Structure formats: structure tokens, C-alpha cells
Amino acid sequence: MNVSFTDLGLCAPILKTLSNNKYEKPTPIQAQAIPAVLAGRDVVGLAQTGTGKTAAFTLPILHRLADGKYNGKHPLRVLILTPTRELATQINDAIWTYSRGLGLKSTVVIGGVPIKRQQRQIAQGIDILVATPGRLEDLISQRSVSLDKIETVVLDEADQMLDIGFMPAIRRLLKLTPKKRQTLLFSATMPKEIASLSNDHLTDPVKVSVAQVSATADKIEQTVVHMDPGAKPTAIFKLAEKHPGKRIIVFTRTKRGADKVAKRLNTEGIGADAIHGNKSQGQRQRALDAFRKGTKLILIATDIAARGIDIPDVAVVVNYDLPNVPESYVHRIGRTARAGASGLAVTFCSPEEVKLLRAIEKVIKMPVPAMNADGSPMAAVVANTPKNVGKRRTPTRDGKPAKRRWHKPRGEGGKPAGGSRRRGGGKPKAASA
Ligand code: AMP
């Protein structure tokens, strides 16, 4: 679709901000969603982070708010609900950027930080509230905020809110907003609970979609390294060493696992922070800031802690553990190869996790290439750094590219190292983020 931001009908101050931020043209989700939101339609957007979806809903909302300014106190007109504190903060930051010169006010209400300041800010009058459901319900029960003037509700990362168990709270909150409102629902996947939420609370929504898993995966070099669980700590250390100066996100299934990997890397003198549900809001934010600034180049995260976080220039995503839910794999590897760049996703797969790998391959509709055929996995990591993406070949001793083998890497002694179903029987522990 070859449209410009001007074609989409956004107002002059927004166009100026976009040009200042070097946004040259709308992303596909923006080209589809912006006109629908401007026309006042409900929208269901199937899109992951990294597609430009925040601007897809934020820009037309800002345009509409700027159109009908109120004198004096700003009534709360837009509510954006997100699953995580980090995503809420990130969306609020985006609103600040995009709303320059529009005279609008927004704030974020999330748990883990004092409620008093949030109450004061709301009392002063705001146009847009970005919230996680729990803290918003607290504020409502204390009568610090009212939703009866809401014109637009955004449900961002709806599938993630479902995973965390926020669906009942979301339904309660929607009931507190006026029946006649605009509702925008964004989700990376469309499980039946989200489809039914949409049926119950949206009116004749325009459906926009850019969530083609394979399209996202195209720019990402994906590889799996089969290894015993005990080999993972050394493998991550070696991989970090092979990518000096590059941002790496490492996903673990559990909070404890995340802490252990961070500790191990720090012991080896490689700066790394872990983010997960047991860390305070301040700790998580500091870790993210350090990662963004590049003072720490490795971030270890559980799925829930990392979803929706937009961090540029992530060169490598490592699945230290395979996710229990295959779709999480897609979310995880989507942290790299953003905004047209290419990236590398390396999955450490123990024999017990092979079943999970097969489930992922079903979802992404392709096999994840095993890194090499000769049992020297780390050499393949080097061969597959982003600059080599597209070439994807592991040199053999005679200098010729190796034939690719799918899931049948050979372990020591020439035996298959985890590729066989016979060895993939055990069930990993449940995730806890
Ligand atoms: P999101 O999917 O909303 O997390 O956005 C991903 C990244 O793309 C963010 O860093 C945005 O600043 C950036 N972005 C969004 N829209 C555009 C655009 N039209 N042109 C360039 N960058 C964009």
C-alpha cells in the first residue's frame, strides 16, 4: 500500500511531529487502521509489537482529541488498557512524543508505584489514561477516577491480558464506560476468548491484520542448538562472547531461571540484568533503561515481563528455554528484526524440550533449522550473525557449505543429540513470570 501520512488525513501538528521523528510513511497496520479510527469505527487489529501498532491507534486518537478541545478541565476521554506496566509506560511515552503542540494531557496508572501521585495527576484533569487493569480498578474503587466520559477505549495486547487473567477486570471496566463509545482491540493472536470479547463489546469492527507470523519470521535467521540442559549456562556465556557490543535478549521460562542466567553472566564479567514479575517496578525500569542506553547489553526476561516492550537494535534473541506456549516463540523472536532490520534468533533445545520445538514449528509452519551438522554449535552462531543473514551456511572443514539438516544434529559420538521424539518425553515445569 503506497500511501503517505498526509493521505491519511492527520492534522498538521501531528504530520510535523512525524516528519521530525523521521517517520517517512505509514506502516501497513497504520495505513489500514488510521482511516478507520479517524472515521470513528471500532477496530480489531491483529498485530504484534514492532509493526507500528502503537502509532496506528495513538495518532488518530490524538487527531480526534485535538479536534474537540475542551475549555478548562480536561475530561477523561480515552482509556488505553495494557497487560504490563512497561507497555503502559512505553505507550504513554509514545503519546507524549506524538502529541507535541496539541495541548493534551495523558498519564499512566500502573501498580508498583505510589498511588497518591497518580490520584493528584488525574484530579488535575487529563485527556488520556494509560493503565494496567488492577491499578485502574483500585483508583475507581477509591473514586479517584471516573470512566463515564470515555469516548475511546483501546485494549492493547489483548491476548496477553487474557494470559495474565485480566479478562474479568476488562469486562468490568468496559461496563463502566459509556455504551456509545469507540473500542479498538489489538492482539497478536486471536484465541476464542478474545474473539468473544470482541463480539460482546465491539460494534461492527473494521478488521485489520498484519500479524502474518511467517512475514515477521522472514527477516529473522532462526536456528536451534540441541544440547543437554547442563550445557546451557556455558552456551549462553559463549554466545554473549561471540556478539560483543550487540544487544541480546535472553528468554527463560521461569523467574528463577532468569536470575540464574543473569548471575552467571555477571560472574563472568558480562553485564546483564533480569526482568520478571518479582522485580520491583523501579528495578525493571532501571534494567530496561540500561539495556536501551547500552550500558548493559544483555537482558534476561520471562515472557510476561518482555511482551510489548519496544527496544530497538536487538541483534540476537536467545530462547534459553523453549516457551510452553508456541505462540510465545513468535513474540520472543519478534524482539529482533524490527523496522526492517534483520536479526538472529537462537533456541537452546534440550531433549525434554523437543516436543515444544515441534509445536512451535507447527505454528510458524516451517522447521527451525538445526544449527549445524557437525556437533560444534557455537561456530554456527558466529556463522549466522545478522550480517550473514540470507547466506545461512555453516562452513565445513573443506570450506564448502554444509548440507542443512533439519532437527537431526549429531551429538558426540555421532549420535542424534535430542532430535528424536523418543527422547522428548518429559514435560517442562509451568511458566511463572
Ligand atoms: P510498535 O509496534 O508500536 O511497538 O512500534 C515499533 C517501532 O516502530 C517504534 O519504535 C516506533 O517508534 C516505530 N515506528 C512506528 N511507526 C513508524 C513509521 N511509520 N515509520 C518509522 N518508524 C515507526
mmCIF file of N, CA and C in Angstrom, residues 44-121:
data_model
loop_
_atom_site.group_PDB
_atom_site.id
_atom_site.type_symbol
_atom_site.label_atom_id
_atom_site.label_comp_id
_atom_site.label_asym_id
_atom_site.label_seq_id
_atom_site.Cartn_x
_atom_site.Cartn_y
_atom_site.Cartn_z
ATOM 1 N N VAL A 44 -10.639 -4.077 15.129
ATOM 2 C CA VAL A 44 -9.910 -5.218 15.685
ATOM 3 C C VAL A 44 -8.627 -5.342 14.880
ATOM 4 N N GLY A 45 -7.514 -5.173 15.537
ATOM 5 C CA GLY A 45 -6.231 -5.217 14.829
ATOM 6 C C GLY A 45 -5.444 -6.447 15.243
ATOM 7 N N LEU A 46 -5.111 -7.262 14.265
ATOM 8 C CA LEU A 46 -4.278 -8.431 14.548
ATOM 9 C C LEU A 46 -2.848 -8.026 14.234
ATOM 10 N N ALA A 47 -2.112 -7.663 15.254
ATOM 11 C CA ALA A 47 -0.754 -7.151 15.002
ATOM 12 C C ALA A 47 0.102 -7.294 16.241
ATOM 13 N N GLN A 48 1.354 -7.572 16.002
ATOM 14 C CA GLN A 48 2.302 -7.689 17.107
ATOM 15 C C GLN A 48 3.007 -6.351 17.309
ATOM 16 N N THR A 49 3.754 -6.253 18.407
ATOM 17 C CA THR A 49 4.619 -5.085 18.558
ATOM 18 C C THR A 49 5.698 -5.143 17.493
ATOM 19 N N GLY A 50 6.205 -3.965 17.158
ATOM 20 C CA GLY A 50 7.220 -3.922 16.111
ATOM 21 C C GLY A 50 6.608 -3.601 14.755
ATOM 22 N N THR A 51 5.269 -3.616 14.687
ATOM 23 C CA THR A 51 4.594 -3.330 13.419
ATOM 24 C C THR A 51 4.193 -1.857 13.327
ATOM 25 N N GLY A 52 4.401 -1.108 14.397
ATOM 26 C CA GLY A 52 3.969 0.292 14.431
ATOM 27 C C GLY A 52 2.541 0.424 14.927
ATOM 28 N N LYS A 53 2.070 -0.564 15.691
ATOM 29 C CA LYS A 53 0.653 -0.538 16.083
ATOM 30 C C LYS A 53 0.349 0.552 17.106
ATOM 31 N N THR A 54 1.326 0.932 17.940
ATOM 32 C CA THR A 54 1.051 1.989 18.923
ATOM 33 C C THR A 54 0.659 3.281 18.207
ATOM 34 N N ALA A 55 1.435 3.641 17.202
ATOM 35 C CA ALA A 55 1.095 4.848 16.444
ATOM 36 C C ALA A 55 -0.195 4.643 15.663
ATOM 37 N N ALA A 56 -0.477 3.396 15.266
ATOM 38 C CA ALA A 56 -1.693 3.123 14.486
ATOM 39 C C ALA A 56 -2.946 3.521 15.258
ATOM 40 N N PHE A 57 -2.935 3.331 16.575
ATOM 41 C CA PHE A 57 -4.127 3.783 17.318
ATOM 42 C C PHE A 57 -3.922 5.156 17.953
ATOM 43 N N THR A 58 -2.671 5.475 18.339
ATOM 44 C CA THR A 58 -2.435 6.736 19.044
ATOM 45 C C THR A 58 -2.634 7.956 18.139
ATOM 46 N N LEU A 59 -2.102 7.901 16.927
ATOM 47 C CA LEU A 59 -2.162 9.090 16.057
ATOM 48 C C LEU A 59 -3.600 9.521 15.756
ATOM 49 N N PRO A 60 -4.473 8.604 15.298
ATOM 50 C CA PRO A 60 -5.843 9.070 15.026
ATOM 51 C C PRO A 60 -6.590 9.483 16.297
ATOM 52 N N ILE A 61 -6.273 8.855 17.420
ATOM 53 C CA ILE A 61 -6.924 9.256 18.682
ATOM 54 C C ILE A 61 -6.518 10.698 18.996
ATOM 55 N N LEU A 62 -5.240 10.994 18.869
ATOM 56 C CA LEU A 62 -4.770 12.353 19.167
ATOM 57 C C LEU A 62 -5.417 13.358 18.218
ATOM 58 N N HIS A 63 -5.510 12.981 16.962
ATOM 59 C CA HIS A 63 -6.147 13.861 15.979
ATOM 60 C C HIS A 63 -7.578 14.175 16.414
ATOM 61 N N ARG A 64 -8.299 13.138 16.814
ATOM 62 C CA ARG A 64 -9.705 13.348 17.196
ATOM 63 C C ARG A 64 -9.817 14.167 18.477
ATOM 64 N N LEU A 65 -8.929 13.923 19.423
ATOM 65 C CA LEU A 65 -8.972 14.695 20.680
ATOM 66 C C LEU A 65 -8.655 16.161 20.415
ATOM 67 N N ALA A 66 -7.660 16.396 19.564
ATOM 68 C CA ALA A 66 -7.242 17.765 19.279
ATOM 69 C C ALA A 66 -8.360 18.528 18.571
ATOM 70 N N ASP A 67 -9.181 17.773 17.839
ATOM 71 C CA ASP A 67 -10.290 18.371 17.101
ATOM 72 C C ASP A 67 -11.340 18.976 18.017
ATOM 73 N N GLY A 68 -11.589 18.317 19.134
ATOM 74 C CA GLY A 68 -12.671 18.799 20.005
ATOM 75 C C GLY A 68 -12.131 19.184 21.362
ATOM 76 N N LYS A 69 -11.365 20.245 21.432
ATOM 77 C CA LYS A 69 -10.753 20.633 22.715
ATOM 78 C C LYS A 69 -11.794 21.164 23.696
ATOM 79 N N TYR A 70 -11.548 20.876 24.948
ATOM 80 C CA TYR A 70 -12.430 21.378 26.000
ATOM 81 C C TYR A 70 -11.772 22.572 26.661
ATOM 82 N N ASN A 71 -12.570 23.515 27.076
ATOM 83 C CA ASN A 71 -12.006 24.632 27.847
ATOM 84 C C ASN A 71 -11.886 24.191 29.296
ATOM 85 N N GLY A 72 -10.911 24.700 29.965
ATOM 86 C CA GLY A 72 -10.773 24.395 31.388
ATOM 87 C C GLY A 72 -10.349 22.964 31.604
ATOM 88 N N LYS A 73 -11.047 22.283 32.506
ATOM 89 C CA LYS A 73 -10.640 20.949 32.912
ATOM 90 C C LYS A 73 -10.782 19.924 31.771
ATOM 91 N N HIS A 74 -9.781 19.068 31.678
ATOM 92 C CA HIS A 74 -9.830 18.046 30.626
ATOM 93 C C HIS A 74 -10.633 16.849 31.136
ATOM 94 N N PRO A 75 -11.761 16.529 30.513
ATOM 95 C CA PRO A 75 -12.456 15.312 30.950
ATOM 96 C C PRO A 75 -11.704 14.104 30.406
ATOM 97 N N LEU A 76 -11.713 13.016 31.142
ATOM 98 C CA LEU A 76 -11.006 11.818 30.681
ATOM 99 C C LEU A 76 -11.780 11.195 29.522
ATOM 100 N N ARG A 77 -11.166 11.232 28.326
ATOM 101 C CA ARG A 77 -11.905 10.798 27.128
ATOM 102 C C ARG A 77 -11.358 9.526 26.497
ATOM 103 N N VAL A 78 -10.121 9.203 26.819
ATOM 104 C CA VAL A 78 -9.540 7.999 26.202
ATOM 105 C C VAL A 78 -8.905 7.119 27.273
ATOM 106 N N LEU A 79 -9.239 5.837 27.215
ATOM 107 C CA LEU A 79 -8.651 4.872 28.148
ATOM 108 C C LEU A 79 -7.902 3.819 27.342
ATOM 109 N N ILE A 80 -6.633 3.633 27.676
ATOM 110 C CA ILE A 80 -5.837 2.593 26.999
ATOM 111 C C ILE A 80 -5.444 1.557 28.049
ATOM 112 N N LEU A 81 -5.880 0.322 27.862
ATOM 113 C CA LEU A 81 -5.562 -0.738 28.826
ATOM 114 C C LEU A 81 -4.476 -1.639 28.264
ATOM 115 N N THR A 82 -3.492 -1.927 29.093
ATOM 116 C CA THR A 82 -2.377 -2.763 28.648
ATOM 117 C C THR A 82 -2.103 -3.851 29.694
ATOM 118 N N PRO A 83 -1.465 -4.947 29.275
ATOM 119 C CA PRO A 83 -1.201 -6.011 30.247
ATOM 120 C C PRO A 83 -0.081 -5.694 31.226
ATOM 121 N N THR A 84 0.923 -4.963 30.796
ATOM 122 C CA THR A 84 2.091 -4.783 31.667
ATOM 123 C C THR A 84 2.390 -3.318 31.938
ATOM 124 N N ARG A 85 3.090 -3.115 33.041
ATOM 125 C CA ARG A 85 3.472 -1.754 33.440
ATOM 126 C C ARG A 85 4.406 -1.143 32.406
ATOM 127 N N GLU A 86 5.331 -1.961 31.922
ATOM 128 C CA GLU A 86 6.307 -1.438 30.965
ATOM 129 C C GLU A 86 5.613 -0.977 29.682
ATOM 130 N N LEU A 87 4.671 -1.791 29.222
ATOM 131 C CA LEU A 87 3.989 -1.419 27.983
ATOM 132 C C LEU A 87 3.186 -0.138 28.197
ATOM 133 N N ALA A 88 2.553 -0.013 29.367
ATOM 134 C CA ALA A 88 1.792 1.211 29.661
ATOM 135 C C ALA A 88 2.714 2.427 29.611
ATOM 136 N N THR A 89 3.867 2.310 30.233
ATOM 137 C CA THR A 89 4.811 3.436 30.256
ATOM 138 C C THR A 89 5.278 3.758 28.845
ATOM 139 N N GLN A 90 5.530 2.716 28.091
ATOM 140 C CA GLN A 90 6.001 2.915 26.719
ATOM 141 C C GLN A 90 4.949 3.610 25.848
ATOM 142 N N ILE A 91 3.687 3.209 26.014
ATOM 143 C CA ILE A 91 2.621 3.849 25.227
ATOM 144 C C ILE A 91 2.478 5.299 25.646
ATOM 145 N N ASN A 92 2.558 5.549 26.953
ATOM 146 C CA ASN A 92 2.450 6.932 27.416
ATOM 147 C C ASN A 92 3.600 7.777 26.855
ATOM 148 N N ASP A 93 4.791 7.205 26.806
ATOM 149 C CA ASP A 93 5.919 7.932 26.214
ATOM 150 C C ASP A 93 5.637 8.261 24.743
ATOM 151 N N ALA A 94 5.060 7.269 24.037
ATOM 152 C CA ALA A 94 4.747 7.497 22.615
ATOM 153 C C ALA A 94 3.719 8.621 22.496
ATOM 154 N N ILE A 95 2.732 8.637 23.387
ATOM 155 C CA ILE A 95 1.709 9.698 23.345
ATOM 156 C C ILE A 95 2.369 11.066 23.552
ATOM 157 N N TRP A 96 3.267 11.119 24.498
ATOM 158 C CA TRP A 96 3.979 12.388 24.741
ATOM 159 C C TRP A 96 4.702 12.844 23.476
ATOM 160 N N THR A 97 5.359 11.909 22.827
ATOM 161 C CA THR A 97 6.091 12.259 21.603
ATOM 162 C C THR A 97 5.138 12.749 20.522
ATOM 163 N N TYR A 98 4.072 11.976 20.285
ATOM 164 C CA TYR A 98 3.200 12.291 19.146
ATOM 165 C C TYR A 98 2.284 13.490 19.413
ATOM 166 N N SER A 99 2.063 13.836 20.685
ATOM 167 C CA SER A 99 1.051 14.877 20.958
ATOM 168 C C SER A 99 1.670 16.265 21.156
ATOM 169 N N ARG A 100 2.919 16.394 20.824
ATOM 170 C CA ARG A 100 3.603 17.701 20.934
ATOM 171 C C ARG A 100 2.780 18.801 20.291
ATOM 172 N N GLY A 101 2.569 19.860 21.031
ATOM 173 C CA GLY A 101 1.891 21.034 20.468
ATOM 174 C C GLY A 101 0.381 20.904 20.408
ATOM 175 N N LEU A 102 -0.175 19.791 20.885
ATOM 176 C CA LEU A 102 -1.631 19.631 20.795
ATOM 177 C C LEU A 102 -2.350 20.068 22.074
ATOM 178 N N GLY A 103 -1.589 20.323 23.136
ATOM 179 C CA GLY A 103 -2.206 20.772 24.390
ATOM 180 C C GLY A 103 -3.018 19.698 25.092
ATOM 181 N N LEU A 104 -2.660 18.456 24.872
ATOM 182 C CA LEU A 104 -3.399 17.363 25.511
ATOM 183 C C LEU A 104 -2.596 16.801 26.673
ATOM 184 N N LYS A 105 -3.315 16.191 27.603
ATOM 185 C CA LYS A 105 -2.614 15.632 28.763
ATOM 186 C C LYS A 105 -2.870 14.128 28.861
ATOM 187 N N SER A 106 -1.813 13.411 29.179
ATOM 188 C CA SER A 106 -2.004 11.977 29.408
ATOM 189 C C SER A 106 -1.200 11.567 30.626
ATOM 190 N N THR A 107 -1.623 10.476 31.225
ATOM 191 C CA THR A 107 -0.832 9.944 32.328
ATOM 192 C C THR A 107 -0.964 8.425 32.354
ATOM 193 N N VAL A 108 -0.076 7.823 33.136
ATOM 194 C CA VAL A 108 -0.074 6.375 33.188
ATOM 195 C C VAL A 108 -0.391 5.943 34.623
ATOM 196 N N VAL A 109 -1.274 4.961 34.779
ATOM 197 C CA VAL A 109 -1.516 4.432 36.129
ATOM 198 C C VAL A 109 -1.217 2.940 36.135
ATOM 199 N N ILE A 110 -0.233 2.596 36.924
ATOM 200 C CA ILE A 110 0.231 1.208 36.991
ATOM 201 C C ILE A 110 0.518 0.861 38.443
ATOM 202 N N GLY A 111 0.514 -0.424 38.734
ATOM 203 C CA GLY A 111 0.847 -0.853 40.086
ATOM 204 C C GLY A 111 2.341 -0.732 40.339
ATOM 205 N N GLY A 112 2.717 -0.945 41.582
ATOM 206 C CA GLY A 112 4.140 -0.967 41.916
ATOM 207 C C GLY A 112 4.736 0.403 42.157
ATOM 208 N N VAL A 113 3.951 1.455 41.972
ATOM 209 C CA VAL A 113 4.422 2.811 42.288
ATOM 210 C C VAL A 113 3.339 3.488 43.135
ATOM 211 N N PRO A 114 3.705 4.534 43.911
ATOM 212 C CA PRO A 114 2.712 5.120 44.826
ATOM 213 C C PRO A 114 1.457 5.611 44.092
ATOM 214 N N ILE A 115 0.325 5.368 44.701
ATOM 215 C CA ILE A 115 -0.958 5.700 44.068
ATOM 216 C C ILE A 115 -1.275 7.204 44.178
ATOM 217 N N LYS A 116 -0.724 7.850 45.250
ATOM 218 C CA LYS A 116 -1.080 9.246 45.549
ATOM 219 C C LYS A 116 -0.785 10.194 44.376
ATOM 220 N N ARG A 117 0.406 10.025 43.779
ATOM 221 C CA ARG A 117 0.782 10.923 42.682
ATOM 222 C C ARG A 117 -0.167 10.738 41.499
ATOM 223 N N GLN A 118 -0.543 9.490 41.267
ATOM 224 C CA GLN A 118 -1.460 9.217 40.164
ATOM 225 C C GLN A 118 -2.810 9.881 40.429
ATOM 226 N N GLN A 119 -3.237 9.837 41.710
ATOM 227 C CA GLN A 119 -4.522 10.471 42.059
ATOM 228 C C GLN A 119 -4.470 11.975 41.822
ATOM 229 N N ARG A 120 -3.341 12.587 42.214
ATOM 230 C CA ARG A 120 -3.187 14.035 42.017
ATOM 231 C C ARG A 120 -3.245 14.398 40.546
ATOM 232 N N GLN A 121 -2.523 13.632 39.726
ATOM 233 C CA GLN A 121 -2.487 13.933 38.290
ATOM 234 C C GLN A 121 -3.874 13.814 37.666
#
